[in-house]
PDB file of C-alpha atoms in Angstrom:
ATOM      1  CA  MET A   1      -7.586  23.441  16.289  1.00  0.00           C
ATOM      2  CA  LYS A   2      -3.911  24.287  16.868  1.00  0.00           C
ATOM      3  CA  SER A   3      -1.770  24.369  14.403  1.00  0.00           C
ATOM      4  CA  ARG A   4       2.059  24.448  15.275  1.00  0.00           C
ATOM      5  CA  PHE A   5       4.978  25.494  13.228  1.00  0.00           C
ATOM      6  CA  LEU A   6       3.064  27.712  10.398  1.00  0.00           C
ATOM      7  CA  PHE A   7       3.835  31.376   9.993  1.00  0.00           C
ATOM      8  CA  PRO A   8       0.861  34.199  10.039  1.00  0.00           C
ATOM      9  CA  PHE A   9      -1.388  34.482   7.730  1.00  0.00           C
ATOM     10  CA  TRP A  10       0.405  38.034   6.285  1.00  0.00           C
ATOM     11  CA  PHE A  11       3.694  36.060   5.350  1.00  0.00           C
ATOM     12  CA  ARG A  12       1.804  34.606   2.340  1.00  0.00           C
ATOM     13  CA  TYR A  13       2.140  38.367   1.124  1.00  0.00           C
ATOM     14  CA  LEU A  14       5.159  38.478   2.102  1.00  0.00           C
ATOM     15  CA  GLY A  15       6.468  35.058   0.740  1.00  0.00           C
ATOM     16  CA  THR A  16       5.036  36.522  -2.953  1.00  0.00           C
ATOM     17  CA  ALA A  17       6.803  39.585  -2.512  1.00  0.00           C
ATOM     18  CA  LEU A  18      10.409  38.021  -1.914  1.00  0.00           C
ATOM     19  CA  PHE A  19       9.859  35.148  -4.726  1.00  0.00           C
ATOM     20  CA  LEU A  20       8.674  38.428  -7.060  1.00  0.00           C
ATOM     21  CA  VAL A  21      12.119  40.159  -6.188  1.00  0.00           C
ATOM     22  CA  HIS A  22      14.162  37.496  -7.039  1.00  0.00           C
ATOM     23  CA  VAL A  23      12.199  36.983 -10.776  1.00  0.00           C
ATOM     24  CA  PRO A  24      13.850  40.672 -12.319  1.00  0.00           C
ATOM     25  CA  PHE A  25      17.428  39.698 -10.760  1.00  0.00           C
ATOM     26  CA  VAL A  26      17.635  36.465 -12.326  1.00  0.00           C
ATOM     27  CA  PHE A  27      16.217  37.553 -15.712  1.00  0.00           C
ATOM     28  CA  PHE A  28      17.867  41.053 -16.106  1.00  0.00           C
ATOM     29  CA  LYS A  29      21.190  40.836 -14.118  1.00  0.00           C
ATOM     30  CA  ARG A  30      23.423  38.100 -15.334  1.00  0.00           C
ATOM     31  CA  PRO A  31      26.138  36.980 -12.876  1.00  0.00           C
ATOM     32  CA  PRO A  32      29.281  37.669 -12.894  1.00  0.00           C
ATOM     33  CA  ASP A  33      30.949  36.638 -16.360  1.00  0.00           C
ATOM     34  CA  PRO A  34      32.040  32.961 -15.673  1.00  0.00           C
ATOM     35  CA  VAL A  35      34.289  33.395 -18.902  1.00  0.00           C
ATOM     36  CA  ASP A  36      36.974  35.147 -16.861  1.00  0.00           C
ATOM     37  CA  ALA A  37      39.091  32.504 -16.627  1.00  0.00           C
ATOM     38  CA  GLN A  38      40.162  33.938 -12.628  1.00  0.00           C
ATOM     39  CA  HIS A  39      36.482  33.956 -12.041  1.00  0.00           C
ATOM     40  CA  ILE A  40      36.435  29.982 -13.011  1.00  0.00           C
ATOM     41  CA  ALA A  41      39.300  29.502 -10.869  1.00  0.00           C
ATOM     42  CA  ASP A  42      38.037  31.630  -8.333  1.00  0.00           C
ATOM     43  CA  ASN A  43      36.383  29.140  -5.454  1.00  0.00           C
ATOM     44  CA  THR A  44      36.610  30.913  -2.568  1.00  0.00           C
ATOM     45  CA  LEU A  45      33.330  31.523  -0.547  1.00  0.00           C
ATOM     46  CA  PHE A  46      31.650  34.878  -0.661  1.00  0.00           C
ATOM     47  CA  ASN A  47      33.032  35.301  -4.835  1.00  0.00           C
ATOM     48  CA  ASN A  48      30.156  37.762  -6.251  1.00  0.00           C
ATOM     49  CA  GLY A  49      29.193  34.521  -8.297  1.00  0.00           C
ATOM     50  CA  HIS A  50      28.657  33.045  -5.058  1.00  0.00           C
ATOM     51  CA  LEU A  51      26.829  35.768  -3.882  1.00  0.00           C
ATOM     52  CA  PHE A  52      24.691  36.087  -6.385  1.00  0.00           C
ATOM     53  CA  PHE A  53      23.796  32.721  -6.217  1.00  0.00           C
ATOM     54  CA  MET A  54      23.049  33.056  -2.740  1.00  0.00           C
ATOM     55  CA  ALA A  55      20.997  36.277  -2.706  1.00  0.00           C
ATOM     56  CA  THR A  56      18.935  34.997  -5.858  1.00  0.00           C
ATOM     57  CA  THR A  57      18.094  31.465  -4.707  1.00  0.00           C
ATOM     58  CA  LEU A  58      17.814  32.336  -1.110  1.00  0.00           C
ATOM     59  CA  LEU A  59      15.175  34.598  -2.033  1.00  0.00           C
ATOM     60  CA  MET A  60      13.617  32.083  -3.938  1.00  0.00           C
ATOM     61  CA  ALA A  61      13.202  29.702  -1.307  1.00  0.00           C
ATOM     62  CA  VAL A  62      12.710  31.605   1.427  1.00  0.00           C
ATOM     63  CA  GLY A  63       9.880  33.437  -0.327  1.00  0.00           C
ATOM     64  CA  LEU A  64       8.324  29.987  -1.937  1.00  0.00           C
ATOM     65  CA  PHE A  65       8.854  28.542   2.084  1.00  0.00           C
ATOM     66  CA  PHE A  66       6.825  31.382   3.459  1.00  0.00           C
ATOM     67  CA  ILE A  67       4.124  30.567   1.010  1.00  0.00           C
ATOM     68  CA  ALA A  68       3.777  27.279   1.679  1.00  0.00           C
ATOM     69  CA  PHE A  69       3.985  27.475   5.215  1.00  0.00           C
ATOM     70  CA  ALA A  70       1.396  30.339   5.836  1.00  0.00           C
ATOM     71  CA  LYS A  71      -1.516  30.130   7.908  1.00  0.00           C
ATOM     72  CA  GLU A  72      -5.133  29.745   5.967  1.00  0.00           C
ATOM     73  CA  LYS A  73      -7.163  32.510   6.760  1.00  0.00           C
ATOM     74  CA  ILE A  74      -9.402  29.911   8.882  1.00  0.00           C
ATOM     75  CA  GLU A  75      -6.924  27.116   9.617  1.00  0.00           C
ATOM     76  CA  ASP A  76      -9.212  24.069  10.509  1.00  0.00           C
ATOM     77  CA  GLU A  77      -8.286  20.356  11.035  1.00  0.00           C
ATOM     78  CA  GLN A  78      -9.683  19.840   7.105  1.00  0.00           C
ATOM     79  CA  ILE A  79      -7.046  22.452   5.959  1.00  0.00           C
ATOM     80  CA  SER A  80      -3.819  20.568   8.004  1.00  0.00           C
ATOM     81  CA  GLN A  81      -4.983  17.350   6.525  1.00  0.00           C
ATOM     82  CA  LEU A  82      -4.985  18.476   3.067  1.00  0.00           C
ATOM     83  CA  ARG A  83      -1.637  20.502   3.950  1.00  0.00           C
ATOM     84  CA  LEU A  84       0.088  17.234   4.764  1.00  0.00           C
ATOM     85  CA  ASP A  85      -1.913  15.487   1.834  1.00  0.00           C
ATOM     86  CA  SER A  86      -0.185  17.798  -0.376  1.00  0.00           C
ATOM     87  CA  LEU A  87       3.008  17.664   1.148  1.00  0.00           C
ATOM     88  CA  GLN A  88       3.306  13.748   0.551  1.00  0.00           C
ATOM     89  CA  TRP A  89       2.355  14.062  -3.104  1.00  0.00           C
ATOM     90  CA  ALA A  90       5.235  16.895  -3.447  1.00  0.00           C
ATOM     91  CA  ILE A  91       7.665  14.236  -1.643  1.00  0.00           C
ATOM     92  CA  TYR A  92       7.091  11.801  -3.400  1.00  0.00           C
ATOM     93  CA  LEU A  93       6.995  13.264  -7.195  1.00  0.00           C
ATOM     94  CA  ASN A  94      10.393  15.306  -5.578  1.00  0.00           C
ATOM     95  CA  TYR A  95      12.101  11.852  -5.496  1.00  0.00           C
ATOM     96  CA  PHE A  96      10.713  10.352  -8.226  1.00  0.00           C
ATOM     97  CA  LEU A  97      12.008  13.346 -10.424  1.00  0.00           C
ATOM     98  CA  LEU A  98      15.325  12.756  -8.104  1.00  0.00           C
ATOM     99  CA  ILE A  99      15.785   9.140  -9.382  1.00  0.00           C
ATOM    100  CA  ILE A 100      14.459   9.802 -12.786  1.00  0.00           C
ATOM    101  CA  GLY A 101      17.031  12.574 -12.752  1.00  0.00           C
ATOM    102  CA  LEU A 102      20.046  10.228 -11.313  1.00  0.00           C
ATOM    103  CA  ILE A 103      19.859   7.868 -13.924  1.00  0.00           C
ATOM    104  CA  LEU A 104      19.511   9.911 -17.163  1.00  0.00           C
ATOM    105  CA  THR A 105      21.811  12.922 -16.191  1.00  0.00           C
ATOM    106  CA  THR A 106      25.193  13.398 -14.748  1.00  0.00           C
ATOM    107  CA  ASP A 107      24.314  17.230 -14.375  1.00  0.00           C
ATOM    108  CA  THR A 108      24.385  17.337 -10.380  1.00  0.00           C
ATOM    109  CA  GLU A 109      24.202  20.631  -9.887  1.00  0.00           C
ATOM    110  CA  HIS A 110      20.792  21.219 -11.787  1.00  0.00           C
ATOM    111  CA  ILE A 111      19.295  18.071 -10.154  1.00  0.00           C
ATOM    112  CA  LEU A 112      20.033  19.773  -6.702  1.00  0.00           C
ATOM    113  CA  PHE A 113      18.233  22.956  -7.989  1.00  0.00           C
ATOM    114  CA  LEU A 114      15.210  21.022  -9.235  1.00  0.00           C
ATOM    115  CA  ASN A 115      15.170  19.334  -5.495  1.00  0.00           C
ATOM    116  CA  LEU A 116      14.818  22.628  -3.829  1.00  0.00           C
ATOM    117  CA  MET A 117      12.230  23.519  -5.872  1.00  0.00           C
ATOM    118  CA  VAL A 118       9.934  20.965  -6.547  1.00  0.00           C
ATOM    119  CA  PRO A 119       8.534  20.006  -3.052  1.00  0.00           C
ATOM    120  CA  LEU A 120       7.638  23.261  -2.556  1.00  0.00           C
ATOM    121  CA  PHE A 121       6.410  24.322  -5.976  1.00  0.00           C
ATOM    122  CA  PHE A 122       4.482  21.321  -6.333  1.00  0.00           C
ATOM    123  CA  PHE A 123       3.174  21.491  -2.464  1.00  0.00           C
ATOM    124  CA  ILE A 124       1.839  25.131  -3.205  1.00  0.00           C
ATOM    125  CA  VAL A 125       0.325  24.488  -6.402  1.00  0.00           C
ATOM    126  CA  ARG A 126      -1.444  21.031  -5.114  1.00  0.00           C
ATOM    127  CA  PHE A 127      -2.404  22.416  -2.286  1.00  0.00           C
ATOM    128  CA  ARG A 128      -3.776  25.373  -3.698  1.00  0.00           C
ATOM    129  CA  TRP A 129      -5.594  23.478  -6.648  1.00  0.00           C
ATOM    130  CA  VAL A 130      -7.728  21.570  -3.692  1.00  0.00           C
ATOM    131  CA  ILE A 131      -8.597  24.355  -2.058  1.00  0.00           C
ATOM    132  CA  PHE A 132      -9.806  25.801  -5.131  1.00  0.00           C
ATOM    133  CA  LYS A 133     -11.581  23.155  -5.850  1.00  0.00           C
ATOM    134  CA  LEU A 134     -13.291  22.354  -2.140  1.00  0.00           C
ATOM    135  CA  ASN A 135     -14.291  26.282  -2.676  1.00  0.00           C
ATOM    136  CA  HIS A 136     -15.721  25.625  -6.013  1.00  0.00           C
ATOM    137  CA  SER A 137     -17.905  22.599  -4.692  1.00  0.00           C
ATOM    138  CA  LEU A 138     -19.234  24.679  -2.338  1.00  0.00           C
ATOM    139  CA  PRO A 139     -22.985  25.839  -2.572  1.00  0.00           C
ATOM    140  CA  LYS A 140     -24.410  29.238  -2.900  1.00  0.00           C
ATOM    141  CA  GLU A 141     -25.677  30.250   0.542  1.00  0.00           C
ATOM    142  CA  GLY A 142     -28.336  32.636   1.447  1.00  0.00           C
TER     143      GLY A 142
ATOM    144  CA  MET B   1      -5.329  12.612  -7.337  1.00  0.00           C
ATOM    145  CA  GLY B   2      -9.247  12.195  -7.813  1.00  0.00           C
ATOM    146  CA  ASP B   3     -12.131  13.294  -6.068  1.00  0.00           C
ATOM    147  CA  PHE B   4     -10.177  14.194  -2.393  1.00  0.00           C
ATOM    148  CA  GLN B   5     -10.037  12.318   0.545  1.00  0.00           C
ATOM    149  CA  ALA B   6     -13.098   9.704  -0.188  1.00  0.00           C
ATOM    150  CA  LYS B   7     -11.295   6.830   0.243  1.00  0.00           C
ATOM    151  CA  PRO B   8      -8.497   6.879   3.294  1.00  0.00           C
ATOM    152  CA  PHE B   9     -11.616   7.011   5.566  1.00  0.00           C
ATOM    153  CA  THR B  10     -13.671   4.101   4.282  1.00  0.00           C
ATOM    154  CA  ALA B  11     -12.350   1.220   6.918  1.00  0.00           C
ATOM    155  CA  LYS B  12     -11.882  -1.894   5.695  1.00  0.00           C
ATOM    156  CA  GLY B  13     -15.149  -4.337   5.347  1.00  0.00           C
ATOM    157  CA  GLY B  14     -16.784  -1.456   3.287  1.00  0.00           C
ATOM    158  CA  ILE B  15     -18.162   0.181   6.622  1.00  0.00           C
ATOM    159  CA  ALA B  16     -18.694   4.086   5.968  1.00  0.00           C
ATOM    160  CA  MET B  17     -19.875   7.027   8.230  1.00  0.00           C
ATOM    161  CA  LYS B  18     -23.190   8.995   7.709  1.00  0.00           C
ATOM    162  CA  ASN B  19     -24.452  11.974   9.319  1.00  0.00           C
ATOM    163  CA  ASN B  20     -27.498  13.361   9.775  1.00  0.00           C
ATOM    164  CA  ILE B  21     -26.380  16.816   9.981  1.00  0.00           C
ATOM    165  CA  ARG B  22     -27.885  18.281   7.101  1.00  0.00           C
ATOM    166  CA  VAL B  23     -31.587  17.085   8.564  1.00  0.00           C
ATOM    167  CA  GLU B  24     -30.478  18.510  12.379  1.00  0.00           C
ATOM    168  CA  ARG B  25     -29.409  22.075  10.998  1.00  0.00           C
ATOM    169  CA  ALA B  26     -32.547  22.241   8.993  1.00  0.00           C
ATOM    170  CA  ILE B  27     -34.265  21.550  12.720  1.00  0.00           C
ATOM    171  CA  LYS B  28     -32.349  23.846  14.235  1.00  0.00           C
ATOM    172  CA  ASN B  29     -32.881  26.210  11.590  1.00  0.00           C
ATOM    173  CA  ILE B  30     -28.925  27.278  10.996  1.00  0.00           C
ATOM    174  CA  THR B  31     -26.858  27.628   7.728  1.00  0.00           C
ATOM    175  CA  GLN B  32     -23.812  25.876   7.065  1.00  0.00           C
ATOM    176  CA  GLY B  33     -21.729  29.132   7.589  1.00  0.00           C
ATOM    177  CA  GLU B  34     -23.430  29.649  11.564  1.00  0.00           C
ATOM    178  CA  LEU B  35     -22.948  25.982  12.050  1.00  0.00           C
ATOM    179  CA  ALA B  36     -18.677  26.527  10.918  1.00  0.00           C
ATOM    180  CA  ASP B  37     -18.697  29.622  13.413  1.00  0.00           C
ATOM    181  CA  LEU B  38     -20.287  27.241  16.271  1.00  0.00           C
ATOM    182  CA  VAL B  39     -17.847  25.245  15.846  1.00  0.00           C
ATOM    183  CA  SER B  40     -14.699  27.143  14.526  1.00  0.00           C
ATOM    184  CA  VAL B  41     -14.343  25.326  11.278  1.00  0.00           C
ATOM    185  CA  SER B  42     -14.574  26.760   7.969  1.00  0.00           C
ATOM    186  CA  ARG B  43     -17.686  26.476   5.813  1.00  0.00           C
ATOM    187  CA  GLN B  44     -15.913  24.022   3.333  1.00  0.00           C
ATOM    188  CA  THR B  45     -15.565  21.968   6.664  1.00  0.00           C
ATOM    189  CA  ILE B  46     -18.493  21.790   7.219  1.00  0.00           C
ATOM    190  CA  ASN B  47     -20.060  21.371   3.830  1.00  0.00           C
ATOM    191  CA  THR B  48     -17.421  18.369   3.019  1.00  0.00           C
ATOM    192  CA  ILE B  49     -18.698  16.595   6.262  1.00  0.00           C
ATOM    193  CA  GLU B  50     -22.073  17.153   4.984  1.00  0.00           C
ATOM    194  CA  SER B  51     -21.653  15.205   1.739  1.00  0.00           C
ATOM    195  CA  ASN B  52     -19.667  12.494   3.512  1.00  0.00           C
ATOM    196  CA  LYS B  53     -16.362  13.528   1.812  1.00  0.00           C
ATOM    197  CA  TYR B  54     -14.027  14.249   5.058  1.00  0.00           C
ATOM    198  CA  VAL B  55     -14.749  12.350   8.297  1.00  0.00           C
ATOM    199  CA  PRO B  56     -14.190  15.220  11.015  1.00  0.00           C
ATOM    200  CA  SER B  57     -12.405  14.193  14.141  1.00  0.00           C
ATOM    201  CA  THR B  58     -13.702  13.018  17.397  1.00  0.00           C
ATOM    202  CA  VAL B  59     -13.527  16.233  18.514  1.00  0.00           C
ATOM    203  CA  LEU B  60     -14.783  18.112  16.194  1.00  0.00           C
ATOM    204  CA  ALA B  61     -17.992  15.643  15.736  1.00  0.00           C
ATOM    205  CA  LEU B  62     -18.338  15.992  19.616  1.00  0.00           C
ATOM    206  CA  LYS B  63     -18.653  19.809  19.390  1.00  0.00           C
ATOM    207  CA  ILE B  64     -21.189  19.263  16.056  1.00  0.00           C
ATOM    208  CA  ALA B  65     -23.505  17.222  18.352  1.00  0.00           C
ATOM    209  CA  ARG B  66     -23.294  19.617  21.100  1.00  0.00           C
ATOM    210  CA  VAL B  67     -24.326  22.435  19.202  1.00  0.00           C
ATOM    211  CA  PHE B  68     -27.485  20.315  18.391  1.00  0.00           C
ATOM    212  CA  GLY B  69     -27.884  19.068  21.724  1.00  0.00           C
ATOM    213  CA  LYS B  70     -27.755  15.020  20.329  1.00  0.00           C
ATOM    214  CA  PRO B  71     -25.911  12.284  21.705  1.00  0.00           C
ATOM    215  CA  LEU B  72     -23.344  11.531  18.834  1.00  0.00           C
ATOM    216  CA  GLU B  73     -24.523   8.426  17.930  1.00  0.00           C
ATOM    217  CA  GLU B  74     -27.933  10.656  16.623  1.00  0.00           C
ATOM    218  CA  VAL B  75     -25.833  12.898  13.917  1.00  0.00           C
ATOM    219  CA  PHE B  76     -23.101  10.425  13.120  1.00  0.00           C
ATOM    220  CA  VAL B  77     -23.789   6.712  12.470  1.00  0.00           C
ATOM    221  CA  LEU B  78     -21.980   3.552  10.786  1.00  0.00           C
ATOM    222  CA  GLU B  79     -23.544   2.147   8.012  1.00  0.00           C
ATOM    223  CA  GLU B  80     -22.127  -0.989   5.535  1.00  0.00           C
ATOM    224  CA  GLY B  81     -21.035   0.680   2.363  1.00  0.00           C
ATOM    225  CA  ASP B  82     -21.759   0.252  -0.702  1.00  0.00           C
TER     226      ASP B  82
END
């Protein structure tokens, strides 16, 4: 079965690597000090804060994207069925959280960030989980 | 999220699809894995089809029937549901 618009299998490892690279950045390297009055006023594109944000967020998003849309070892029709199914769940959850977030907070910046993370993250978790269950239910074969 | 993909494939009126893949495999003496290779899907897919959790596409069903050298209706059967 032909599946279009999917990355080769090894993109899963590339994606994991990108995602792992972004983690220490976020934890150990703070963005440039925002207390500095100049930085607060500095709203131009490509200032330090923007570059940092761009680098980390892009690493994370692209990493998750590669993991999510890399081919399975055997990409058959059932896998694409599960893929679509998980994608649907992810979108449902995303919009549910988005609506809840819009009603309950005014913090639009973090809502946006959540919106960036949730679909990919939940999709990956759900997709892996269903495949895990599938493999688990598989009887041993002599 | 319960038992995966059991519901969407039961058509209205409670008609479900059953199959004789397990029996046909026994006759031909091939394993799930070998059948999976012959029709180029994963063993999981063959397993879920056998246990009626997944309904294959028409193309895959025809391929499976061809492996057993039987018409489609002898391998896959419509059945009144419970």
